[in-house]
PDB file of C-alpha atoms in Angstrom:
ATOM      1  CA  UNK A   1    -105.714  17.036 -51.872  1.00  0.00           C
ATOM      2  CA  UNK A   2    -104.937  13.923 -49.487  1.00  0.00           C
ATOM      3  CA  UNK A   3    -107.743  12.216 -47.611  1.00  0.00           C
ATOM      4  CA  UNK A   4    -107.344   9.854 -45.129  1.00  0.00           C
ATOM      5  CA  UNK A   5    -108.846   6.789 -45.522  1.00  0.00           C
ATOM      6  CA  UNK A   6    -109.887   3.575 -43.564  1.00  0.00           C
ATOM      7  CA  UNK A   7    -106.500   4.339 -42.189  1.00  0.00           C
ATOM      8  CA  UNK A   8    -104.776   5.209 -44.866  1.00  0.00           C
ATOM      9  CA  UNK A   9    -103.489   8.426 -46.997  1.00  0.00           C
ATOM     10  CA  UNK A  10    -104.701   8.513 -50.597  1.00  0.00           C
ATOM     11  CA  UNK A  11    -104.448  10.647 -53.092  1.00  0.00           C
ATOM     12  CA  UNK A  12    -104.986  10.414 -56.773  1.00  0.00           C
ATOM     13  CA  UNK A  13    -102.136  12.260 -59.598  1.00  0.00           C
ATOM     14  CA  UNK A  14    -103.067  12.957 -62.744  1.00  0.00           C
ATOM     15  CA  UNK A  15    -100.901  13.410 -65.738  1.00  0.00           C
ATOM     16  CA  UNK A  16    -100.531  13.564 -69.672  1.00  0.00           C
ATOM     17  CA  UNK A  17     -99.448  10.479 -70.491  1.00  0.00           C
ATOM     18  CA  UNK A  18     -97.651   7.435 -69.308  1.00  0.00           C
ATOM     19  CA  UNK A  19     -94.396   8.730 -69.426  1.00  0.00           C
ATOM     20  CA  UNK A  20     -95.417  11.720 -66.796  1.00  0.00           C
ATOM     21  CA  UNK A  21     -97.168   9.286 -64.696  1.00  0.00           C
ATOM     22  CA  UNK A  22     -93.879   6.084 -64.944  1.00  0.00           C
ATOM     23  CA  UNK A  23     -91.233   9.536 -64.474  1.00  0.00           C
ATOM     24  CA  UNK A  24     -93.471  10.808 -61.537  1.00  0.00           C
ATOM     25  CA  UNK A  25     -93.053   6.837 -59.653  1.00  0.00           C
ATOM     26  CA  UNK A  26     -89.931   6.830 -60.182  1.00  0.00           C
ATOM     27  CA  UNK A  27     -89.217  10.325 -58.307  1.00  0.00           C
ATOM     28  CA  UNK A  28     -91.268   8.835 -55.232  1.00  0.00           C
ATOM     29  CA  UNK A  29     -89.396   5.383 -55.402  1.00  0.00           C
ATOM     30  CA  UNK A  30     -86.644   7.413 -54.446  1.00  0.00           C
ATOM     31  CA  UNK A  31     -87.986   9.535 -51.818  1.00  0.00           C
ATOM     32  CA  UNK A  32     -89.627   6.380 -50.483  1.00  0.00           C
ATOM     33  CA  UNK A  33     -86.513   4.127 -50.396  1.00  0.00           C
ATOM     34  CA  UNK A  34     -84.303   7.101 -48.173  1.00  0.00           C
ATOM     35  CA  UNK A  35     -87.173   7.280 -46.273  1.00  0.00           C
ATOM     36  CA  UNK A  36     -87.703   3.225 -45.669  1.00  0.00           C
ATOM     37  CA  UNK A  37     -91.368   4.152 -46.215  1.00  0.00           C
ATOM     38  CA  UNK A  38     -93.003   2.103 -49.342  1.00  0.00           C
ATOM     39  CA  UNK A  39     -96.699   2.813 -50.598  1.00  0.00           C
ATOM     40  CA  UNK A  40     -98.758   1.292 -51.808  1.00  0.00           C
ATOM     41  CA  UNK A  41     -99.738   2.470 -54.911  1.00  0.00           C
ATOM     42  CA  UNK A  42    -101.605   1.440 -58.762  1.00  0.00           C
ATOM     43  CA  UNK A  43    -100.656   2.769 -61.935  1.00  0.00           C
ATOM     44  CA  UNK A  44    -103.133   2.325 -64.933  1.00  0.00           C
ATOM     45  CA  UNK A  45    -101.929   5.052 -68.102  1.00  0.00           C
ATOM     46  CA  UNK A  46    -101.685   8.553 -67.289  1.00  0.00           C
ATOM     47  CA  UNK A  47    -103.128   7.690 -63.724  1.00  0.00           C
ATOM     48  CA  UNK A  48    -101.070   7.151 -60.065  1.00  0.00           C
ATOM     49  CA  UNK A  49    -102.960   6.376 -56.761  1.00  0.00           C
ATOM     50  CA  UNK A  50    -101.216   6.768 -53.814  1.00  0.00           C
ATOM     51  CA  UNK A  51    -102.200   4.819 -50.264  1.00  0.00           C
ATOM     52  CA  UNK A  52     -99.882   5.304 -47.239  1.00  0.00           C
ATOM     53  CA  UNK A  53     -99.855   3.631 -44.275  1.00  0.00           C
ATOM     54  CA  UNK A  54     -97.399   2.426 -41.657  1.00  0.00           C
ATOM     55  CA  UNK A  55     -97.477  -0.971 -41.105  1.00  0.00           C
ATOM     56  CA  UNK A  56     -94.856  -1.302 -38.204  1.00  0.00           C
ATOM     57  CA  UNK A  57     -97.255   0.365 -36.265  1.00  0.00           C
ATOM     58  CA  UNK A  58    -101.174  -1.127 -37.199  1.00  0.00           C
ATOM     59  CA  UNK A  59    -101.138  -0.036 -40.515  1.00  0.00           C
ATOM     60  CA  UNK A  60    -102.644   3.543 -39.100  1.00  0.00           C
ATOM     61  CA  UNK A  61    -101.459   7.166 -40.296  1.00  0.00           C
ATOM     62  CA  UNK A  62     -98.751   8.247 -38.529  1.00  0.00           C
ATOM     63  CA  UNK A  63     -96.130  11.315 -39.410  1.00  0.00           C
ATOM     64  CA  UNK A  64     -93.672   9.059 -41.464  1.00  0.00           C
ATOM     65  CA  UNK A  65     -96.798   8.827 -43.909  1.00  0.00           C
ATOM     66  CA  UNK A  66     -97.450  12.265 -43.574  1.00  0.00           C
ATOM     67  CA  UNK A  67     -94.017  13.388 -44.508  1.00  0.00           C
ATOM     68  CA  UNK A  68     -93.568  11.166 -47.647  1.00  0.00           C
ATOM     69  CA  UNK A  69     -96.851  12.357 -48.330  1.00  0.00           C
ATOM     70  CA  UNK A  70     -95.377  15.652 -48.252  1.00  0.00           C
ATOM     71  CA  UNK A  71     -92.615  15.184 -49.884  1.00  0.00           C
ATOM     72  CA  UNK A  72     -94.278  13.042 -52.690  1.00  0.00           C
ATOM     73  CA  UNK A  73     -96.830  16.601 -52.796  1.00  0.00           C
ATOM     74  CA  UNK A  74     -92.901  18.680 -53.829  1.00  0.00           C
ATOM     75  CA  UNK A  75     -92.383  16.623 -56.355  1.00  0.00           C
ATOM     76  CA  UNK A  76     -95.406  16.762 -58.296  1.00  0.00           C
ATOM     77  CA  UNK A  77     -95.305  20.377 -57.750  1.00  0.00           C
ATOM     78  CA  UNK A  78     -91.695  20.690 -59.261  1.00  0.00           C
ATOM     79  CA  UNK A  79     -93.168  19.049 -62.385  1.00  0.00           C
TER      80      UNK A  79
END
């Protein structure tokens, strides 16, 4: 479940290994690029953490962030 923290949507994803985590990040990158809406994220081995906010709106959570969060969740369930 996404959490709202400090004007950002946040979620942590844990995978079996680095390859799965990286594959997930690649899929997210393709969706984000289509939307021209790019996340702040980190990856350490099998863990990906993502923060979403809309910079053009003053770094707050907008419908664009919620839409990308839903797309990310859909990508994660298809693994």
